[in-house]
């Protein structure tokens, strides 16, 4: 074997396990060794689970019996807002630091049935609010490509865990780009499925009309394997959808040659020059591979981020109202019952969480709900119609995943600057359409002038290659088109 | 434009305490964020009315209950304070 076991993809590991060249135990131990060596520096995992002998033995038995589940015996990293029965699920918040999940999320149930192993729970921005993992109550996660930089967020721990080969693949959650942006920053593939494709039962909610659980993986094939395992209608989440709910017109360009829509008007400003160069080069390689490019206009897209930062905080303020220090979670006691609520919420929530709760309370308050929330909700519908219209002329719509590569710690201390990170990714959450980020090469950046800690100062002036991603959106339930175009991008590199 | 008074009031509604120092910071950040999302005001939206709603209600029959008491221990173990299987909270109505 030329590759270490922990560096394999799901597909490779599954093959090697079945060829009897590797055991489930050896695969687990390889991940554990990598985590032992790197996690204290990278802080990808909030907790690494002990190897469970019975589960490992059961997975090995299934493989020995040539079980067809490719995920059998594969160690996965799970974002800390997805419930695994008996394990802590803190959403990287002091509020839920000691909260132990009383049931399995539906995705966890499905993965257990598939024989997958859970390696650990990964760091994230508190309650998934952020784009850098700097808002975790338990310290930031570092980007393995340059430890002076963020891995993106909010699923930054999941991305770093996979990019640093401490787990074979991971689950993240995506409310405005939280799977795709960290995947782009760490050179991985990240998929935000169609809203309703994957059950949210057992996901600690952020914005319930936007949230989806999805894979963070090394390849498009791996993302597909994980997606296939977790998707499906679920009685425990009434927003899940049956197959074929949206009309599924076969892509007119044929299943392998797609029409790629490019909204040039959105790329004229704000995107860094070398990111745009990488994007254009990738599009060119897609043309070489037989796909065609189409100009598309999405005029309301320029307002998408504004609409998102109204809808999302509104849902945050509602969802997090349940955390009051009464029945579970962080509980601080004062003089009166009101003090109990105030103290528990003020000390339990971090700054960004409190900021968004207040914003949400504001946009929903009676004087402002028409100007902000209802307007944003209406804009969301217009945006969806625009995308549906655009998809009459193309099969997927492409953009860079982010305007720039991974930024340095503290670089986006202004909340609005951080919010602008999501500019290309939020539309898919607002429209409910599926979207994928696939690596499209690297760009070069110098070490930061002010670094995260003094030990990093030696990186000053050293040039690093940082991954960037290309982003595709498809119509509802057309994940297949995303996998096809994603594979094309991989093949061209 | 948000005022410190407004932010204070929102915080009270959201059951969050904000210190004086933090209040200034939050208010100015609020202004920047609201100025940004305020661009929505300029967005002209088509008149709606004949549009079919995209969302639909999903109903299901009541059914499949689990046996009583099977989850009780797991849930009460999370209580910050308890008396037996009961959640213990402050007295809300006082007698004096």
Coordinates of C-alpha atoms in Angstrom, one line a residue:
Chain A
X1 CA 0.0 0.0 0.0
X2 CA 1.4 3.3 -1.0
X3 CA -1.2 5.3 0.9
X4 CA -1.6 5.2 4.7
X5 CA -5.0 3.8 5.7
X6 CA -6.2 7.1 7.2
X7 CA -5.4 8.9 4.0
X8 CA -7.7 6.8 1.9
X9 CA -11.1 7.8 0.6
X10 CA -14.2 5.9 1.7
X11 CA -14.2 4.1 -1.7
X12 CA -10.5 3.1 -1.4
X13 CA -10.9 2.0 2.2
X14 CA -13.9 0.0 1.4
X15 CA -12.1 -1.8 -1.4
X16 CA -9.0 -2.4 0.7
X17 CA -11.0 -3.7 3.6
X18 CA -12.7 -6.2 1.3
X19 CA -9.4 -7.2 -0.3
X20 CA -8.4 -8.2 3.3
X21 CA -5.4 -5.9 3.0
X22 CA -6.7 -3.9 6.0
X23 CA -8.8 -4.5 9.0
X24 CA -11.4 -2.2 10.6
X25 CA -9.2 -2.1 13.7
X26 CA -6.2 -1.0 11.7
X27 CA -8.2 1.7 9.9
X28 CA -9.5 3.0 13.2
X29 CA -6.0 2.9 14.7
X30 CA -4.5 4.8 11.8
X31 CA -7.1 7.6 12.3
X32 CA -6.4 7.5 16.0
X33 CA -2.7 7.8 15.5
X34 CA -3.1 10.8 13.2
X35 CA -5.5 12.4 15.7
X36 CA -3.1 11.8 18.5
X37 CA -0.3 13.5 16.5
X38 CA -2.3 16.5 15.2
X39 CA -5.5 17.2 17.1
X40 CA -4.0 19.1 20.0
X41 CA -2.6 21.6 17.6
X42 CA -5.5 21.7 15.1
X43 CA -8.4 21.4 17.6
X44 CA -10.7 19.7 15.0
X45 CA -12.2 17.4 17.6
X46 CA -13.9 18.4 20.8
X47 CA -13.9 14.8 21.8
X48 CA -12.4 11.7 20.3
X49 CA -14.4 8.6 21.2
X50 CA -12.8 5.5 22.6
X51 CA -12.6 2.6 20.2
X52 CA -15.7 0.5 20.8
X53 CA -14.5 -3.1 20.5
X54 CA -18.0 -4.6 19.9
X55 CA -18.9 -2.2 17.1
X56 CA -15.5 -2.6 15.4
X57 CA -15.8 -6.4 15.6
X58 CA -19.4 -6.3 14.3
X59 CA -18.3 -4.1 11.3
X60 CA -15.4 -6.5 10.6
X61 CA -17.8 -9.4 10.6
X62 CA -20.0 -7.7 8.1
X63 CA -17.1 -7.0 5.8
X64 CA -15.8 -10.6 6.2
X65 CA -19.3 -11.6 5.0
X66 CA -18.9 -9.3 2.0
X67 CA -21.5 -6.8 3.1
X68 CA -22.3 -4.3 0.4
X69 CA -22.4 -1.2 2.6
X70 CA -19.4 0.8 1.6
X71 CA -19.6 2.8 4.9
X72 CA -19.2 -0.4 7.0
X73 CA -16.2 0.0 9.3
X74 CA -15.4 3.6 8.1
X75 CA -14.5 6.1 10.9
X76 CA -16.5 9.3 10.4
X77 CA -16.2 12.6 12.2
X78 CA -19.6 14.1 13.3
X79 CA -20.3 17.8 13.8
X80 CA -21.0 18.6 17.4
X81 CA -24.6 19.7 16.6
X82 CA -25.7 16.2 15.5
X83 CA -27.1 13.9 18.3
X84 CA -25.5 10.6 19.0
X85 CA -27.3 8.8 21.8
X86 CA -25.3 8.8 25.1
X87 CA -22.7 11.3 23.7
X88 CA -22.4 14.9 24.5
X89 CA -23.7 17.2 21.8
X90 CA -22.7 20.8 22.8
X91 CA -23.0 22.7 19.5
X92 CA -19.6 24.1 20.7
X93 CA -21.5 26.2 23.2
X94 CA -21.1 26.6 27.0
X95 CA -24.9 26.4 27.1
X96 CA -24.8 22.7 26.1
X97 CA -21.3 21.8 27.3
X98 CA -22.7 18.9 29.5
X99 CA -25.8 18.0 27.4
X100 CA -25.9 14.3 26.7
X101 CA -28.0 13.3 23.7
X102 CA -31.0 11.2 24.7
X103 CA -31.6 9.8 21.2
X104 CA -29.9 9.3 17.8
X105 CA -30.4 11.8 15.0
X106 CA -32.0 10.1 12.0
X107 CA -28.7 10.4 10.0
X108 CA -26.8 8.7 12.9
X109 CA -29.4 5.9 12.9
X110 CA -28.9 5.4 9.2
X111 CA -25.1 5.5 9.5
X112 CA -25.2 2.9 12.3
X113 CA -27.3 0.7 10.1
X114 CA -24.7 1.1 7.4
X115 CA -22.0 0.0 9.8
X116 CA -20.1 3.3 10.0
X117 CA -18.1 4.1 13.0
X118 CA -18.2 7.4 14.9
X119 CA -14.7 8.6 15.6
X120 CA -15.4 11.9 17.4
X121 CA -17.4 15.1 17.5
X122 CA -16.0 18.0 15.7
X123 CA -15.6 21.7 16.6
X124 CA -17.7 24.3 15.1
X125 CA -18.8 27.9 15.5
X126 CA -21.2 28.1 18.4
X127 CA -24.6 26.8 17.3
X128 CA -23.2 26.9 13.7
X129 CA -23.1 30.7 13.7
X130 CA -20.0 31.8 11.9
X131 CA -17.7 31.2 8.9
X132 CA -14.4 30.5 10.6
X133 CA -14.9 28.3 13.7
X134 CA -13.5 31.2 15.7
X135 CA -16.9 31.5 17.5
X136 CA -16.6 28.1 19.2
X137 CA -16.7 28.3 23.0
X138 CA -13.8 25.8 23.1
X139 CA -11.3 27.6 21.0
X140 CA -10.8 27.9 17.2
X141 CA -9.9 25.1 14.8
X142 CA -6.9 25.6 12.6
X143 CA -6.6 25.0 8.8
X144 CA -4.2 22.2 8.2
X145 CA -3.0 23.9 4.9
X146 CA -1.8 26.9 7.0
X147 CA -2.3 26.8 10.7
X148 CA -2.3 30.6 10.9
X149 CA -5.5 30.5 9.0
X150 CA -9.1 29.5 9.7
X151 CA -10.6 26.3 8.2
X152 CA -13.8 28.2 7.5
X153 CA -17.0 27.5 9.3
X154 CA -19.2 26.6 10.8
X155 CA -18.3 23.0 10.0
X156 CA -14.6 23.9 10.4
X157 CA -13.8 21.0 12.7
X158 CA -15.3 18.4 10.3
X159 CA -13.3 19.9 7.4
X160 CA -10.0 19.9 9.3
X161 CA -10.6 16.4 10.6
X162 CA -10.9 15.1 7.1
X163 CA -8.3 17.3 5.4
X164 CA -5.7 16.3 8.1
X165 CA -6.6 12.6 7.6
X166 CA -7.9 12.2 11.2
X167 CA -11.2 10.7 9.8
X168 CA -12.1 9.3 6.4
X169 CA -15.1 11.6 5.9
X170 CA -17.4 13.7 8.0
X171 CA -20.9 15.1 8.5
X172 CA -21.4 18.8 8.7
X173 CA -24.5 21.0 8.6
X174 CA -25.1 23.9 6.2
X175 CA -27.4 26.8 6.9
X176 CA -25.7 29.5 4.7
X177 CA -22.6 27.7 3.5
X178 CA -21.3 26.0 6.6
X179 CA -20.4 22.8 4.7
X180 CA -19.3 24.2 1.4
X181 CA -17.1 27.2 2.6
X182 CA -15.0 25.0 5.0
X183 CA -14.7 22.3 2.3
X184 CA -13.4 25.0 -0.1
X185 CA -10.9 26.3 2.4
X186 CA -9.5 22.9 3.2
X187 CA -9.4 21.4 -0.3
X188 CA -12.4 19.0 0.2
X189 CA -15.8 18.3 -1.4
X190 CA -18.9 19.6 0.5
X191 CA -22.5 19.0 -0.4
X192 CA -25.6 20.9 0.8
X193 CA -28.4 18.6 -0.2
X194 CA -31.9 19.8 -1.4
X195 CA -33.8 21.1 1.5
X196 CA -35.8 18.2 2.8
X197 CA -33.6 15.5 1.2
X198 CA -32.0 14.7 4.6
X199 CA -33.8 14.5 7.9
X200 CA -33.1 17.3 10.4
X201 CA -34.3 15.1 13.3
X202 CA -31.6 15.2 15.9
X203 CA -29.8 18.3 14.4
X204 CA -29.5 21.1 16.9
X205 CA -31.3 23.8 14.9
X206 CA -30.0 27.1 13.7
X207 CA -32.4 28.3 10.9
X208 CA -34.9 25.6 10.5
X209 CA -36.0 26.6 7.0
X210 CA -32.4 26.7 5.8
X211 CA -30.5 23.9 7.7
X212 CA -29.4 20.7 6.0
X213 CA -27.0 18.0 7.1
X214 CA -24.5 16.9 4.4
X215 CA -21.2 15.3 3.7
X216 CA -17.7 16.7 4.0
X217 CA -15.5 14.3 2.0
X218 CA -12.2 13.9 0.0
X219 CA -13.9 13.2 -3.3
X220 CA -17.2 13.6 -5.1
X221 CA -17.7 9.8 -5.0
X222 CA -17.3 9.8 -1.2
X223 CA -19.8 12.7 -0.9
X224 CA -22.2 10.7 -2.9
X225 CA -21.7 7.5 -0.8
X226 CA -22.4 9.5 2.4
X227 CA -25.3 11.4 0.9
X228 CA -27.0 8.2 -0.4
X229 CA -26.7 6.7 3.1
X230 CA -28.2 9.6 5.0
X231 CA -31.0 10.8 2.7
X232 CA -34.7 9.9 2.6
X233 CA -38.1 10.8 3.9
X234 CA -38.4 10.6 7.7
X235 CA -41.6 10.6 9.8
X236 CA -39.6 12.5 12.5
X237 CA -39.0 15.5 10.2
X238 CA -42.1 16.6 8.3
X239 CA -40.1 18.8 6.0
X240 CA -38.4 15.8 4.4
X241 CA -39.5 15.1 0.9
X242 CA -40.3 12.0 -1.1
X243 CA -38.3 11.1 -4.2
X244 CA -39.6 12.8 -7.3
X245 CA -41.5 15.6 -5.5
X246 CA -40.1 18.1 -7.9
X247 CA -40.4 17.3 -11.6
X248 CA -37.1 15.7 -12.6
X249 CA -36.5 16.6 -16.2
X250 CA -33.5 14.8 -17.5
X251 CA -30.8 17.3 -18.3
X252 CA -31.2 18.3 -21.9
X253 CA -27.5 18.2 -22.6
X254 CA -27.5 14.5 -21.9
X255 CA -26.4 13.0 -18.6
X256 CA -22.7 13.5 -19.1
X257 CA -22.6 16.8 -21.0
X258 CA -24.2 19.6 -19.0
X259 CA -25.0 23.2 -19.6
X260 CA -23.2 25.3 -17.0
X261 CA -24.8 28.7 -16.2
X262 CA -22.4 31.4 -15.2
X263 CA -23.8 34.6 -13.6
X264 CA -21.0 36.9 -14.7
X265 CA -22.7 40.0 -13.3
X266 CA -22.1 38.6 -9.8
X267 CA -18.4 38.1 -10.3
X268 CA -17.5 41.6 -11.5
X269 CA -16.4 42.8 -8.1
X270 CA -15.3 41.4 -4.8
X271 CA -13.7 38.2 -6.1
X272 CA -9.9 38.1 -5.7
X273 CA -8.1 38.1 -9.1
X274 CA -6.4 34.7 -8.7
X275 CA -9.5 33.0 -7.5
X276 CA -11.3 34.3 -10.6
X277 CA -8.4 33.0 -12.7
X278 CA -8.7 29.6 -11.2
X279 CA -12.5 29.7 -11.7
X280 CA -12.1 30.6 -15.4
X281 CA -9.5 27.9 -15.9
X282 CA -11.8 25.3 -14.4
X283 CA -14.7 26.5 -16.6
X284 CA -12.4 26.2 -19.6
X285 CA -11.5 22.6 -18.6
X286 CA -15.2 21.8 -18.4
X287 CA -15.7 23.1 -21.9
X288 CA -12.8 20.8 -23.0
X289 CA -14.6 17.9 -21.4
X290 CA -17.7 18.6 -23.5
X291 CA -19.9 20.8 -21.2
X292 CA -21.2 24.1 -22.5
X293 CA -21.2 27.5 -20.8
X294 CA -24.3 29.7 -20.7
X295 CA -24.7 33.2 -19.4
X296 CA -27.4 33.5 -16.8
X297 CA -28.8 36.6 -15.0
X298 CA -29.8 36.4 -11.4
X299 CA -30.6 40.0 -10.5
X300 CA -32.0 39.3 -7.0
X301 CA -28.9 37.4 -6.0
X302 CA -27.2 40.6 -5.1
X303 CA -29.8 41.0 -2.3
X304 CA -29.7 37.3 -1.2
X305 CA -27.2 37.9 1.6
X306 CA -29.3 40.7 3.0
X307 CA -32.4 38.5 2.9
X308 CA -30.4 35.7 4.6
X309 CA -29.2 37.9 7.4
X310 CA -32.8 38.7 8.2
X311 CA -34.4 35.3 7.9
X312 CA -31.6 33.4 9.6
X313 CA -31.4 35.5 12.8
X314 CA -35.2 35.6 13.0
X315 CA -35.2 31.8 13.1
X316 CA -32.2 31.7 15.5
X317 CA -34.0 34.0 18.0
X318 CA -37.0 31.6 17.9
X319 CA -35.0 28.3 18.0
X320 CA -32.7 29.3 20.8
X321 CA -35.6 30.6 23.0
X322 CA -35.9 27.1 24.3
X323 CA -32.5 27.3 26.0
X324 CA -33.4 29.0 29.3
X325 CA -31.5 27.0 31.9
X326 CA -34.6 25.2 33.1
X327 CA -34.7 21.6 31.9
X328 CA -31.2 21.0 30.5
X329 CA -28.1 22.7 29.6
X330 CA -26.2 25.5 31.4
X331 CA -28.2 26.6 34.5
X332 CA -27.3 29.6 36.6
X333 CA -29.5 30.6 39.5
X334 CA -30.2 34.1 40.8
X335 CA -32.8 35.8 43.1
X336 CA -35.9 35.4 40.9
X337 CA -37.0 33.1 38.1
X338 CA -36.4 35.9 35.6
X339 CA -32.8 36.2 37.0
X340 CA -32.4 32.4 36.4
X341 CA -33.3 32.9 32.7
X342 CA -31.2 36.1 32.3
X343 CA -28.1 34.6 34.0
X344 CA -28.3 31.3 32.2
X345 CA -28.7 32.8 28.7
X346 CA -26.3 35.7 29.2
X347 CA -23.5 33.4 30.5
X348 CA -24.4 30.4 28.5
X349 CA -24.4 32.0 25.0
X350 CA -21.3 33.5 23.3
X351 CA -21.1 37.0 21.8
X352 CA -22.1 36.1 18.2
X353 CA -25.0 34.0 19.4
X354 CA -26.3 36.9 21.6
X355 CA -25.8 39.3 18.6
X356 CA -27.9 37.1 16.3
X357 CA -30.6 36.5 18.9
X358 CA -30.9 40.3 19.3
X359 CA -30.9 40.9 15.5
X360 CA -33.6 38.2 15.2
X361 CA -35.7 39.8 17.9
X362 CA -35.4 43.1 16.2
X363 CA -36.4 42.0 12.7
X364 CA -39.4 40.2 14.1
X365 CA -40.5 43.0 16.4
X366 CA -43.9 44.5 15.5
X367 CA -42.5 47.8 14.2
X368 CA -40.0 46.2 11.8
X369 CA -41.4 42.9 10.8
X370 CA -42.9 44.2 7.5
X371 CA -39.8 46.2 6.6
X372 CA -37.4 43.4 7.3
X373 CA -38.7 39.9 7.9
X374 CA -41.7 39.9 5.5
X375 CA -39.6 41.7 2.8
X376 CA -36.8 39.2 3.1
X377 CA -39.3 36.3 3.0
X378 CA -40.8 37.7 -0.2
X379 CA -37.3 38.3 -1.7
X380 CA -36.6 34.7 -1.0
X381 CA -39.5 33.6 -3.2
X382 CA -38.5 35.9 -6.0
X383 CA -35.0 34.5 -5.8
X384 CA -36.3 31.0 -6.1
X385 CA -38.3 31.9 -9.2
X386 CA -35.3 33.5 -10.8
X387 CA -33.3 30.4 -10.3
X388 CA -36.1 28.2 -11.6
X389 CA -36.2 30.5 -14.7
X390 CA -32.4 30.3 -15.1
X391 CA -32.5 26.5 -15.0
X392 CA -34.7 26.5 -18.1
X393 CA -31.5 27.4 -20.0
X394 CA -28.9 25.5 -17.9
X395 CA -28.4 22.4 -15.7
X396 CA -26.1 23.8 -13.1
X397 CA -25.0 27.3 -12.1
X398 CA -21.4 27.9 -11.3
X399 CA -19.5 30.4 -9.2
X400 CA -16.4 30.4 -6.9
X401 CA -17.5 29.0 -3.5
X402 CA -15.9 32.0 -1.8
X403 CA -14.4 35.3 -3.0
X404 CA -11.0 34.5 -1.4
X405 CA -9.1 31.7 0.1
X406 CA -8.9 31.0 3.9
X407 CA -8.4 34.1 5.9
X408 CA -6.2 34.6 9.0
X409 CA -7.5 34.4 12.6
X410 CA -9.0 37.7 13.7
X411 CA -9.0 39.1 10.1
X412 CA -12.8 39.3 10.1
X413 CA -13.5 40.6 13.6
X414 CA -16.1 43.0 12.2
X415 CA -19.3 40.8 12.1
X416 CA -20.5 42.2 8.7
X417 CA -17.1 41.3 7.1
X418 CA -17.6 37.8 8.4
X419 CA -21.2 37.7 7.0
X420 CA -19.9 38.6 3.5
X421 CA -18.0 35.3 3.4
X422 CA -21.4 33.6 2.6
X423 CA -22.2 35.7 -0.4
X424 CA -22.1 32.9 -3.0
X425 CA -23.4 30.1 -0.7
X426 CA -26.5 31.5 1.0
X427 CA -28.7 31.5 -2.2
X428 CA -28.9 27.7 -2.2
X429 CA -30.2 27.7 1.4
X430 CA -32.7 30.5 0.6
X431 CA -34.0 28.6 -2.5
X432 CA -33.7 25.1 -1.0
X433 CA -31.7 24.0 -4.0
X434 CA -28.8 21.5 -3.7
X435 CA -25.2 22.8 -4.0
X436 CA -21.7 21.4 -4.0
X437 CA -18.2 22.8 -3.6
X438 CA -15.4 21.0 -5.3
X439 CA -11.7 21.9 -5.2
X440 CA -10.5 23.9 -8.2
X441 CA -6.8 24.3 -7.4
X442 CA -4.8 26.6 -5.1
X443 CA -3.8 30.2 -4.9
X444 CA -0.7 31.5 -3.2
X445 CA -0.8 33.8 -0.1
X446 CA 1.9 35.1 2.2
X447 CA 2.0 34.4 5.9
X448 CA 0.0 36.9 7.9
X449 CA 1.6 40.0 9.3
X450 CA -0.2 39.5 12.7
X451 CA -0.6 35.8 13.5
X452 CA -2.7 33.8 15.8
X453 CA 0.0 33.0 18.3
X454 CA 3.7 33.9 18.6
X455 CA 4.8 30.4 17.6
X456 CA 3.4 31.2 14.2
X457 CA 5.5 34.2 13.6
X458 CA 8.0 32.2 11.8
X459 CA 5.5 31.7 9.0
X460 CA 5.7 35.4 8.3
X461 CA 6.6 36.0 4.7
X462 CA 6.4 32.3 3.8
X463 CA 4.2 31.7 0.8
X464 CA 1.5 29.0 1.2
X465 CA -0.7 27.3 -1.4
X466 CA -4.3 27.6 -0.2
X467 CA -7.1 25.6 -1.7
X468 CA -10.1 27.3 -3.3
X469 CA -13.4 25.7 -4.4
X470 CA -15.8 25.9 -7.4
X471 CA -19.5 26.0 -6.5
X472 CA -22.4 24.5 -8.4
X473 CA -26.1 24.8 -7.7
X474 CA -28.7 22.6 -9.4
X475 CA -32.6 22.5 -9.3
X476 CA -34.3 20.8 -6.4
X477 CA -33.5 17.0 -6.2
X478 CA -31.0 17.2 -9.0
X479 CA -28.0 16.2 -6.9
X480 CA -27.0 13.8 -9.7
X481 CA -26.1 16.8 -11.9
X482 CA -23.9 18.1 -9.1
X483 CA -22.1 14.8 -8.8
X484 CA -21.6 14.6 -12.6
X485 CA -20.2 18.1 -12.9
X486 CA -18.1 17.6 -9.8
X487 CA -16.5 14.5 -11.1
X488 CA -15.8 16.4 -14.3
X489 CA -13.9 19.0 -12.3
X490 CA -12.0 16.3 -10.5
X491 CA -11.1 14.5 -13.8
X492 CA -9.8 17.7 -15.3
X493 CA -7.3 18.3 -12.6
Chain B
X1 CA -30.7 53.5 13.2
X2 CA -30.7 51.5 16.4
X3 CA -30.4 53.3 19.7
X4 CA -28.9 51.9 22.9
X5 CA -32.3 52.1 24.4
X6 CA -33.7 50.0 21.6
X7 CA -31.0 47.4 22.0
X8 CA -31.5 47.3 25.8
X9 CA -35.2 46.7 25.2
X10 CA -34.5 43.9 22.7
X11 CA -32.1 42.3 25.1
X12 CA -34.8 42.3 27.8
X13 CA -37.3 40.7 25.4
X14 CA -34.7 38.1 24.5
X15 CA -33.9 37.4 28.2
X16 CA -30.3 38.5 27.7
X17 CA -28.4 41.0 29.9
X18 CA -26.0 43.4 28.2
X19 CA -23.5 45.4 30.1
X20 CA -23.0 49.1 29.5
X21 CA -19.7 48.6 27.7
X22 CA -21.0 45.9 25.5
X23 CA -24.1 47.9 24.8
X24 CA -22.2 50.6 22.8
X25 CA -20.4 48.0 20.7
X26 CA -23.6 46.0 20.0
X27 CA -25.5 49.1 19.0
X28 CA -22.8 50.3 16.5
X29 CA -22.5 46.8 15.0
X30 CA -26.3 46.7 14.8
X31 CA -26.3 49.9 12.8
X32 CA -23.8 48.5 10.3
X33 CA -25.7 45.2 9.9
X34 CA -29.1 47.0 9.6
X35 CA -27.6 49.4 7.1
X36 CA -26.6 46.4 5.0
X37 CA -29.8 44.4 5.3
X38 CA -31.7 47.7 4.7
X39 CA -30.8 47.4 1.0
X40 CA -33.9 45.1 0.9
X41 CA -36.0 48.3 1.1
X42 CA -34.8 49.3 -2.4
X43 CA -35.7 45.9 -3.8
X44 CA -38.8 46.1 -6.0
X45 CA -40.8 42.9 -5.7
X46 CA -43.5 41.9 -8.2
X47 CA -47.1 42.1 -7.0
X48 CA -48.0 38.8 -5.6
X49 CA -51.5 37.3 -5.3
X50 CA -52.0 34.7 -8.0
X51 CA -48.8 32.8 -7.1
X52 CA -49.3 29.3 -5.9
X53 CA -47.7 28.9 -2.4
X54 CA -44.6 26.6 -2.5
X55 CA -45.1 25.3 1.0
X56 CA -47.7 22.8 1.9
X57 CA -48.9 21.4 5.1
X58 CA -47.8 17.9 6.1
X59 CA -50.0 16.0 8.4
X60 CA -49.7 12.6 10.0
X61 CA -52.0 10.5 12.2
X62 CA -51.2 10.3 15.9
X63 CA -49.7 6.9 16.5
X64 CA -46.7 4.8 17.4
X65 CA -46.4 5.9 21.0
X66 CA -43.5 4.5 23.1
X67 CA -44.3 2.8 26.4
X68 CA -44.7 5.3 29.2
X69 CA -41.6 5.9 31.3
X70 CA -39.0 4.5 28.9
X71 CA -37.4 7.9 28.4
X72 CA -38.0 9.3 31.9
X73 CA -34.6 8.5 33.4
X74 CA -32.6 9.9 30.4
X75 CA -34.6 13.2 30.6
X76 CA -34.6 13.7 34.3
X77 CA -30.8 13.1 34.4
X78 CA -30.4 16.4 32.4
X79 CA -32.4 18.5 34.9
X80 CA -30.3 21.1 36.7
X81 CA -32.2 20.4 39.9
X82 CA -34.7 17.7 40.7
X83 CA -36.9 16.2 43.4
X84 CA -37.3 12.6 42.4
X85 CA -38.5 12.6 38.8
X86 CA -39.8 16.1 39.1
X87 CA -38.0 19.2 37.8
X88 CA -37.4 21.6 40.7
X89 CA -37.7 25.4 39.9
X90 CA -38.1 28.6 41.9
X91 CA -41.4 29.4 43.5
X92 CA -43.1 31.9 41.2
X93 CA -46.0 33.1 43.3
X94 CA -45.0 34.1 46.8
X95 CA -47.2 34.0 49.8
X96 CA -46.0 37.2 51.5

